[in-house]
Amino acid sequence: MEWRGRRGSSNIEDRRGMGTAGAGGLGLVGTLVVLAVGWFFGVDISPLVSGMQDDARPGVERQLSAEEQEMGQFVSVVLADTEEIWTDVLAQQAGLQYQEPRLVMFSGAVQSACGGASSAMGPFYCPGDQRVYLDTDFFRVMQRQMGAGGDFAYAYVIAHEIGHHVQNQIGILPRVNRLRGQVGQTDANRLSVLTELQADCFAGIWARHAGDRFGSIERGDIDEAVNASRAVGDDILMEKAGRAPMPDSFTHGSAAERSEWLVRGMQSGEMADCNTFAEAGL
């Protein structure tokens, strides 16, 4: 993926050098604490991240490494790309003006309008403050523990969370949130899966249009993104945690489902083709 030297976004908050006290003192890899009204859709990667952010100390500010600074630039460029693409796509396909979210990079733990979370949760979106939260060390986990490295794989993760922001803007998240409170756990989990799969499809839409507009996608990039979508499938994560996959407990979708919907968005480029709920009969 060609990203160096390109425009970055101004909608970035970099809290990585603040120390964990600046993130609410939740500890390095702790338990997710979320307000009941919060929507996170983060992936529990705690079995994969023991020792993550071992060099961070509570309340101690630090200088970012050269690698962290470069990763921050990368995240900024990808976010800028999503802003350009969704401004046009949302206007043309939904008749809406895109409201640009902010993206917060943090280390260890963070506070949001939806509550507090640790790195063990993975990247997440909070509709309460319309922000995406990302510990950039997650990309290191993707590469080393998940076998899903590569710039475009990391860009897919960002685009997926932006997909949740699009869902929030078009009213999907509030409706699903209400429905989940009216059904049992199995049905609530399925609604979460459908929400995640649609965000994957929206990430595919971004990839399709970004490739056409910026010419930034190189040979092999698509395979990186598809591999990453499979790596965060519920069945794969459960197997890596030593558990037998149980579809009724899935909240994000299987590896096959996630890659299928990502590819569908890439091939179509149309929001109408990402209606996971309609295909499920809802």
mmCIF file of C-alpha atoms in Angstrom:
data_model
loop_
_atom_site.group_PDB
_atom_site.id
_atom_site.type_symbol
_atom_site.label_atom_id
_atom_site.label_comp_id
_atom_site.label_asym_id
_atom_site.label_seq_id
_atom_site.Cartn_x
_atom_site.Cartn_y
_atom_site.Cartn_z
ATOM 1 C CA MET A 1 0.000 0.000 0.000
ATOM 2 C CA GLU A 2 1.461 3.355 -1.073
ATOM 3 C CA TRP A 3 0.809 5.829 1.721
ATOM 4 C CA ARG A 4 4.024 7.744 2.473
ATOM 5 C CA GLY A 5 4.086 11.396 1.480
ATOM 6 C CA ARG A 6 0.313 11.631 1.216
ATOM 7 C CA ARG A 7 -2.133 13.896 3.054
ATOM 8 C CA GLY A 8 -2.987 13.034 6.634
ATOM 9 C CA SER A 9 -6.137 13.808 8.611
ATOM 10 C CA SER A 10 -6.501 16.590 11.155
ATOM 11 C CA ASN A 11 -9.023 14.477 13.104
ATOM 12 C CA ILE A 12 -6.357 12.644 15.111
ATOM 13 C CA GLU A 13 -5.787 12.660 18.878
ATOM 14 C CA ASP A 14 -2.511 11.027 19.871
ATOM 15 C CA ARG A 15 -2.551 10.033 23.552
ATOM 16 C CA ARG A 16 0.128 7.354 23.289
ATOM 17 C CA GLY A 17 2.758 9.319 25.181
ATOM 18 C CA MET A 18 0.495 10.199 28.101
ATOM 19 C CA GLY A 19 1.033 7.077 30.215
ATOM 20 C CA THR A 20 -1.849 4.928 31.420
ATOM 21 C CA ALA A 21 -2.918 7.391 34.102
ATOM 22 C CA GLY A 22 -3.956 9.726 31.315
ATOM 23 C CA ALA A 23 -6.154 6.928 30.056
ATOM 24 C CA GLY A 24 -7.966 6.519 33.310
ATOM 25 C CA GLY A 25 -5.593 4.258 35.249
ATOM 26 C CA LEU A 26 -7.295 1.064 34.075
ATOM 27 C CA GLY A 27 -4.128 -1.004 33.983
ATOM 28 C CA LEU A 28 -2.320 -2.349 30.962
ATOM 29 C CA VAL A 29 -4.359 -5.390 29.983
ATOM 30 C CA GLY A 30 -7.457 -5.346 32.096
ATOM 31 C CA THR A 31 -11.137 -6.049 31.947
ATOM 32 C CA LEU A 32 -13.317 -3.967 29.698
ATOM 33 C CA VAL A 33 -15.573 -1.630 31.636
ATOM 34 C CA VAL A 34 -18.369 -0.267 29.480
ATOM 35 C CA LEU A 35 -21.471 1.741 30.232
ATOM 36 C CA ALA A 36 -24.642 -0.137 29.376
ATOM 37 C CA VAL A 37 -25.412 2.366 26.615
ATOM 38 C CA GLY A 38 -22.019 1.884 24.988
ATOM 39 C CA TRP A 39 -21.364 0.284 21.622
ATOM 40 C CA PHE A 40 -17.828 -0.995 21.215
ATOM 41 C CA PHE A 41 -17.676 -4.012 18.930
ATOM 42 C CA GLY A 42 -14.091 -4.618 19.971
ATOM 43 C CA VAL A 43 -12.480 -8.033 19.652
ATOM 44 C CA ASP A 44 -11.299 -9.672 22.871
ATOM 45 C CA ILE A 45 -7.645 -10.397 22.144
ATOM 46 C CA SER A 46 -6.593 -10.898 25.775
ATOM 47 C CA PRO A 47 -5.394 -14.496 25.123
ATOM 48 C CA LEU A 48 -2.987 -13.086 22.533
ATOM 49 C CA VAL A 49 -1.606 -9.995 24.252
ATOM 50 C CA SER A 50 0.023 -11.020 27.516
ATOM 51 C CA GLY A 51 2.789 -8.537 28.114
ATOM 52 C CA MET A 52 1.382 -5.986 25.698
ATOM 53 C CA GLN A 53 2.662 -2.513 26.568
ATOM 54 C CA ASP A 54 5.034 -3.896 29.205
ATOM 55 C CA ASP A 55 7.229 -0.829 28.804
ATOM 56 C CA ALA A 56 4.444 1.580 29.786
ATOM 57 C CA ARG A 57 4.282 2.856 33.350
ATOM 58 C CA PRO A 58 1.198 4.395 34.976
ATOM 59 C CA GLY A 59 1.232 8.178 34.841
ATOM 60 C CA VAL A 60 4.663 8.452 33.199
ATOM 61 C CA GLU A 61 4.845 10.424 29.972
ATOM 62 C CA ARG A 62 7.227 9.081 27.372
ATOM 63 C CA GLN A 63 8.642 9.891 23.970
ATOM 64 C CA LEU A 64 7.223 7.957 21.052
ATOM 65 C CA SER A 65 9.638 5.731 19.186
ATOM 66 C CA ALA A 66 10.397 6.323 15.513
ATOM 67 C CA GLU A 67 8.283 3.263 14.700
ATOM 68 C CA GLU A 68 5.340 4.638 16.679
ATOM 69 C CA GLN A 69 5.647 8.024 14.981
ATOM 70 C CA GLU A 70 5.620 6.382 11.552
ATOM 71 C CA MET A 71 2.592 4.293 12.521
ATOM 72 C CA GLY A 72 0.821 7.456 13.623
ATOM 73 C CA GLN A 73 1.464 8.991 10.213
ATOM 74 C CA PHE A 74 0.115 5.863 8.539
ATOM 75 C CA VAL A 75 -3.075 5.931 10.612
ATOM 76 C CA SER A 76 -3.540 9.611 9.771
ATOM 77 C CA VAL A 77 -3.247 8.963 6.021
ATOM 78 C CA VAL A 78 -5.714 6.057 6.117
ATOM 79 C CA LEU A 79 -8.185 8.155 8.114
ATOM 80 C CA ALA A 80 -7.866 10.960 5.548
ATOM 81 C CA ASP A 81 -8.629 8.460 2.787
ATOM 82 C CA THR A 82 -11.776 7.296 4.585
ATOM 83 C CA GLU A 83 -12.893 10.910 4.952
ATOM 84 C CA GLU A 84 -12.610 11.565 1.230
ATOM 85 C CA ILE A 85 -14.270 8.321 0.184
ATOM 86 C CA TRP A 86 -17.184 8.404 2.621
ATOM 87 C CA THR A 87 -17.883 12.084 1.956
ATOM 88 C CA ASP A 88 -18.608 11.153 -1.656
ATOM 89 C CA VAL A 89 -20.177 7.721 -1.107
ATOM 90 C CA LEU A 90 -22.579 8.836 1.599
ATOM 91 C CA ALA A 91 -23.683 11.859 -0.441
ATOM 92 C CA GLN A 92 -24.159 9.868 -3.643
ATOM 93 C CA GLN A 93 -25.653 6.681 -2.230
ATOM 94 C CA ALA A 94 -27.520 7.868 0.876
ATOM 95 C CA GLY A 95 -28.064 11.581 0.310
ATOM 96 C CA LEU A 96 -26.277 12.431 3.568
ATOM 97 C CA GLN A 97 -23.439 14.751 4.486
ATOM 98 C CA TYR A 98 -20.623 12.744 6.046
ATOM 99 C CA GLN A 99 -19.707 13.771 9.577
ATOM 100 C CA GLU A 100 -16.004 13.122 10.065
ATOM 101 C CA PRO A 101 -15.211 11.171 13.253
ATOM 102 C CA ARG A 102 -12.067 11.590 15.320
ATOM 103 C CA LEU A 103 -9.557 8.822 15.896
ATOM 104 C CA VAL A 104 -7.782 8.460 19.239
ATOM 105 C CA MET A 105 -4.489 6.579 19.403
ATOM 106 C CA PHE A 106 -3.674 5.364 22.920
ATOM 107 C CA SER A 107 -1.371 3.022 24.813
ATOM 108 C CA GLY A 108 -2.537 0.480 27.356
ATOM 109 C CA ALA A 109 -5.912 1.865 28.385
ATOM 110 C CA VAL A 110 -8.258 4.688 27.523
ATOM 111 C CA GLN A 111 -11.419 6.487 28.635
ATOM 112 C CA SER A 112 -14.200 7.221 26.167
ATOM 113 C CA ALA A 113 -17.757 8.503 26.347
ATOM 114 C CA CYS A 114 -18.791 4.816 26.404
ATOM 115 C CA GLY A 115 -16.618 3.977 29.395
ATOM 116 C CA GLY A 116 -13.076 2.711 29.819
ATOM 117 C CA ALA A 117 -11.250 -0.030 27.936
ATOM 118 C CA SER A 118 -7.860 -1.683 27.766
ATOM 119 C CA SER A 119 -5.705 -2.719 24.837
ATOM 120 C CA ALA A 120 -6.955 -6.289 25.284
ATOM 121 C CA MET A 121 -10.214 -5.264 23.704
ATOM 122 C CA GLY A 122 -8.720 -4.281 20.379
ATOM 123 C CA PRO A 123 -9.807 -1.244 18.322
ATOM 124 C CA PHE A 124 -13.349 0.008 18.931
ATOM 125 C CA TYR A 125 -15.823 2.719 18.012
ATOM 126 C CA CYS A 126 -17.824 4.717 20.536
ATOM 127 C CA PRO A 127 -20.957 6.400 19.134
ATOM 128 C CA GLY A 128 -21.281 8.520 22.283
ATOM 129 C CA ASP A 129 -18.379 10.720 21.217
ATOM 130 C CA GLN A 130 -18.118 9.566 17.568
ATOM 131 C CA ARG A 131 -14.524 8.465 18.025
ATOM 132 C CA VAL A 132 -12.518 5.433 16.971
ATOM 133 C CA TYR A 133 -10.065 4.210 19.633
ATOM 134 C CA LEU A 134 -6.915 2.376 18.600
ATOM 135 C CA ASP A 135 -3.861 1.122 20.428
ATOM 136 C CA THR A 136 -1.429 0.928 17.519
ATOM 137 C CA ASP A 137 0.304 -2.014 19.224
ATOM 138 C CA PHE A 138 -2.693 -4.009 17.961
ATOM 139 C CA PHE A 139 -0.988 -4.041 14.572
ATOM 140 C CA ARG A 140 2.021 -5.740 16.153
ATOM 141 C CA VAL A 141 -0.336 -8.360 17.624
ATOM 142 C CA MET A 142 -1.895 -8.856 14.194
ATOM 143 C CA GLN A 143 1.494 -9.510 12.670
ATOM 144 C CA ARG A 144 3.066 -11.659 15.379
ATOM 145 C CA GLN A 145 0.170 -13.538 16.973
ATOM 146 C CA MET A 146 -2.461 -13.557 14.233
ATOM 147 C CA GLY A 147 -0.296 -13.928 11.123
ATOM 148 C CA ALA A 148 -2.136 -10.972 9.578
ATOM 149 C CA GLY A 149 0.477 -8.287 9.042
ATOM 150 C CA GLY A 150 0.803 -5.709 6.266
ATOM 151 C CA ASP A 151 -0.155 -2.082 5.714
ATOM 152 C CA PHE A 152 -3.391 -2.870 3.919
ATOM 153 C CA ALA A 153 -4.392 -5.353 6.603
ATOM 154 C CA TYR A 154 -3.960 -2.577 9.161
ATOM 155 C CA ALA A 155 -5.878 -0.159 6.931
ATOM 156 C CA TYR A 156 -8.767 -2.650 6.833
ATOM 157 C CA VAL A 157 -8.968 -2.542 10.648
ATOM 158 C CA ILE A 158 -9.284 1.247 10.600
ATOM 159 C CA ALA A 159 -11.795 1.158 7.742
ATOM 160 C CA HIS A 160 -13.878 -1.416 9.641
ATOM 161 C CA GLU A 161 -14.177 0.873 12.666
ATOM 162 C CA ILE A 162 -15.048 3.774 10.384
ATOM 163 C CA GLY A 163 -17.741 1.473 8.993
ATOM 164 C CA HIS A 164 -19.300 1.485 12.470
ATOM 165 C CA HIS A 165 -19.282 5.282 12.380
ATOM 166 C CA VAL A 166 -21.134 5.164 9.052
ATOM 167 C CA GLN A 167 -23.642 2.757 10.627
ATOM 168 C CA ASN A 168 -24.125 5.186 13.491
ATOM 169 C CA GLN A 169 -24.696 8.099 11.143
ATOM 170 C CA ILE A 170 -27.297 6.280 9.053
ATOM 171 C CA GLY A 171 -29.121 5.082 12.167
ATOM 172 C CA ILE A 172 -28.177 1.382 12.169
ATOM 173 C CA LEU A 173 -26.403 1.304 15.544
ATOM 174 C CA PRO A 174 -29.211 2.932 17.564
ATOM 175 C CA ARG A 175 -31.791 0.577 16.060
ATOM 176 C CA VAL A 176 -29.708 -2.524 16.665
ATOM 177 C CA ASN A 177 -28.972 -1.399 20.203
ATOM 178 C CA ARG A 178 -32.697 -1.152 20.941
ATOM 179 C CA LEU A 179 -33.391 -4.545 19.376
ATOM 180 C CA ARG A 180 -30.638 -6.252 21.357
ATOM 181 C CA GLY A 181 -32.320 -5.132 24.560
ATOM 182 C CA GLN A 182 -35.562 -6.807 23.537
ATOM 183 C CA VAL A 183 -34.312 -10.288 22.651
ATOM 184 C CA GLY A 184 -32.434 -13.154 24.287
ATOM 185 C CA GLN A 185 -28.662 -13.551 24.329
ATOM 186 C CA THR A 186 -28.436 -15.788 21.250
ATOM 187 C CA ASP A 187 -30.469 -13.376 19.121
ATOM 188 C CA ALA A 188 -28.573 -10.408 20.555
ATOM 189 C CA ASN A 189 -25.301 -12.060 19.553
ATOM 190 C CA ARG A 190 -26.602 -12.620 16.037
ATOM 191 C CA LEU A 191 -27.544 -8.949 15.746
ATOM 192 C CA SER A 192 -24.001 -8.050 16.773
ATOM 193 C CA VAL A 193 -22.631 -10.396 14.114
ATOM 194 C CA LEU A 194 -24.782 -8.803 11.416
ATOM 195 C CA THR A 195 -23.587 -5.378 12.531
ATOM 196 C CA GLU A 196 -19.948 -6.467 12.329
ATOM 197 C CA LEU A 197 -20.363 -8.062 8.919
ATOM 198 C CA GLN A 198 -21.923 -4.909 7.542
ATOM 199 C CA ALA A 199 -18.975 -2.896 8.873
ATOM 200 C CA ASP A 200 -16.694 -5.341 7.043
ATOM 201 C CA CYS A 201 -18.670 -4.764 3.862
ATOM 202 C CA PHE A 202 -18.392 -1.003 4.353
ATOM 203 C CA ALA A 203 -14.628 -1.446 4.758
ATOM 204 C CA GLY A 204 -14.690 -3.207 1.413
ATOM 205 C CA ILE A 205 -16.519 -0.259 -0.140
ATOM 206 C CA TRP A 206 -13.761 2.025 1.113
ATOM 207 C CA ALA A 207 -11.098 -0.281 -0.347
ATOM 208 C CA ARG A 208 -12.836 -0.370 -3.737
ATOM 209 C CA HIS A 209 -13.139 3.397 -4.043
ATOM 210 C CA ALA A 210 -9.753 4.147 -2.472
ATOM 211 C CA GLY A 211 -8.065 1.897 -5.013
ATOM 212 C CA ASP A 212 -9.884 3.614 -7.874
ATOM 213 C CA ARG A 213 -9.240 7.152 -6.623
ATOM 214 C CA PHE A 214 -5.768 7.067 -5.101
ATOM 215 C CA GLY A 215 -4.149 4.179 -6.937
ATOM 216 C CA SER A 216 -2.563 3.273 -3.608
ATOM 217 C CA ILE A 217 -3.388 -0.438 -3.595
ATOM 218 C CA GLU A 218 -0.552 -2.667 -4.685
ATOM 219 C CA ARG A 219 -0.420 -6.290 -5.768
ATOM 220 C CA GLY A 220 -1.133 -8.495 -2.775
ATOM 221 C CA ASP A 221 -2.903 -5.807 -0.730
ATOM 222 C CA ILE A 222 -6.338 -7.334 -1.189
ATOM 223 C CA ASP A 223 -5.049 -10.694 0.021
ATOM 224 C CA GLU A 224 -3.662 -8.956 3.134
ATOM 225 C CA ALA A 225 -7.051 -7.457 3.965
ATOM 226 C CA VAL A 226 -8.938 -10.706 3.357
ATOM 227 C CA ASN A 227 -6.426 -12.580 5.511
ATOM 228 C CA ALA A 228 -6.872 -10.011 8.290
ATOM 229 C CA SER A 229 -10.667 -10.297 8.147
ATOM 230 C CA ARG A 230 -10.368 -14.063 8.515
ATOM 231 C CA ALA A 231 -7.871 -13.736 11.385
ATOM 232 C CA VAL A 232 -10.408 -11.823 13.494
ATOM 233 C CA GLY A 233 -13.228 -14.301 12.895
ATOM 234 C CA ASP A 234 -14.810 -15.552 16.111
ATOM 235 C CA ASP A 235 -14.051 -19.177 15.286
ATOM 236 C CA ILE A 236 -10.359 -18.470 14.672
ATOM 237 C CA LEU A 237 -9.989 -16.398 17.860
ATOM 238 C CA MET A 238 -11.752 -19.063 19.918
ATOM 239 C CA GLU A 239 -9.472 -21.753 18.540
ATOM 240 C CA LYS A 240 -6.386 -19.676 19.332
ATOM 241 C CA ALA A 241 -7.719 -19.268 22.890
ATOM 242 C CA GLY A 242 -8.049 -23.049 23.195
ATOM 243 C CA ARG A 243 -11.839 -23.050 23.029
ATOM 244 C CA ALA A 244 -14.178 -24.937 20.744
ATOM 245 C CA PRO A 245 -15.999 -22.540 18.376
ATOM 246 C CA MET A 246 -19.647 -22.112 19.404
ATOM 247 C CA PRO A 247 -21.602 -20.228 16.701
ATOM 248 C CA ASP A 248 -24.366 -19.141 19.109
ATOM 249 C CA SER A 249 -21.774 -17.218 21.100
ATOM 250 C CA PHE A 250 -20.247 -15.470 18.074
ATOM 251 C CA THR A 251 -20.486 -11.670 18.212
ATOM 252 C CA HIS A 252 -18.388 -10.754 15.155
ATOM 253 C CA GLY A 253 -18.879 -13.556 12.654
ATOM 254 C CA SER A 254 -16.848 -16.502 11.448
ATOM 255 C CA ALA A 255 -13.696 -16.147 9.381
ATOM 256 C CA ALA A 256 -15.617 -17.197 6.269
ATOM 257 C CA GLU A 257 -18.420 -14.700 6.895
ATOM 258 C CA ARG A 258 -16.098 -11.786 7.590
ATOM 259 C CA SER A 259 -13.981 -12.322 4.499
ATOM 260 C CA GLU A 260 -17.093 -12.916 2.357
ATOM 261 C CA TRP A 261 -18.665 -9.584 3.294
ATOM 262 C CA LEU A 262 -15.405 -7.680 2.958
ATOM 263 C CA VAL A 263 -14.959 -9.033 -0.566
ATOM 264 C CA ARG A 264 -18.579 -8.254 -1.396
ATOM 265 C CA GLY A 265 -18.026 -4.595 -0.533
ATOM 266 C CA MET A 266 -14.818 -4.532 -2.586
ATOM 267 C CA GLN A 267 -16.519 -6.014 -5.624
ATOM 268 C CA SER A 268 -19.677 -3.896 -5.436
ATOM 269 C CA GLY A 269 -18.741 -0.535 -3.952
ATOM 270 C CA GLU A 270 -22.444 -0.060 -3.168
ATOM 271 C CA MET A 271 -23.979 0.372 0.289
ATOM 272 C CA ALA A 272 -27.178 -1.315 -0.886
ATOM 273 C CA ASP A 273 -25.244 -4.554 -1.308
ATOM 274 C CA CYS A 274 -24.114 -4.485 2.337
ATOM 275 C CA ASN A 275 -27.511 -5.047 3.949
ATOM 276 C CA THR A 276 -26.626 -8.013 6.136
ATOM 277 C CA PHE A 277 -29.854 -7.574 8.100
ATOM 278 C CA ALA A 278 -32.118 -7.928 5.062
ATOM 279 C CA GLU A 279 -30.275 -11.065 3.978
ATOM 280 C CA ALA A 280 -30.880 -12.482 7.444
ATOM 281 C CA GLY A 281 -34.605 -11.810 7.061
ATOM 282 C CA LEU A 282 -34.744 -8.802 9.406
#
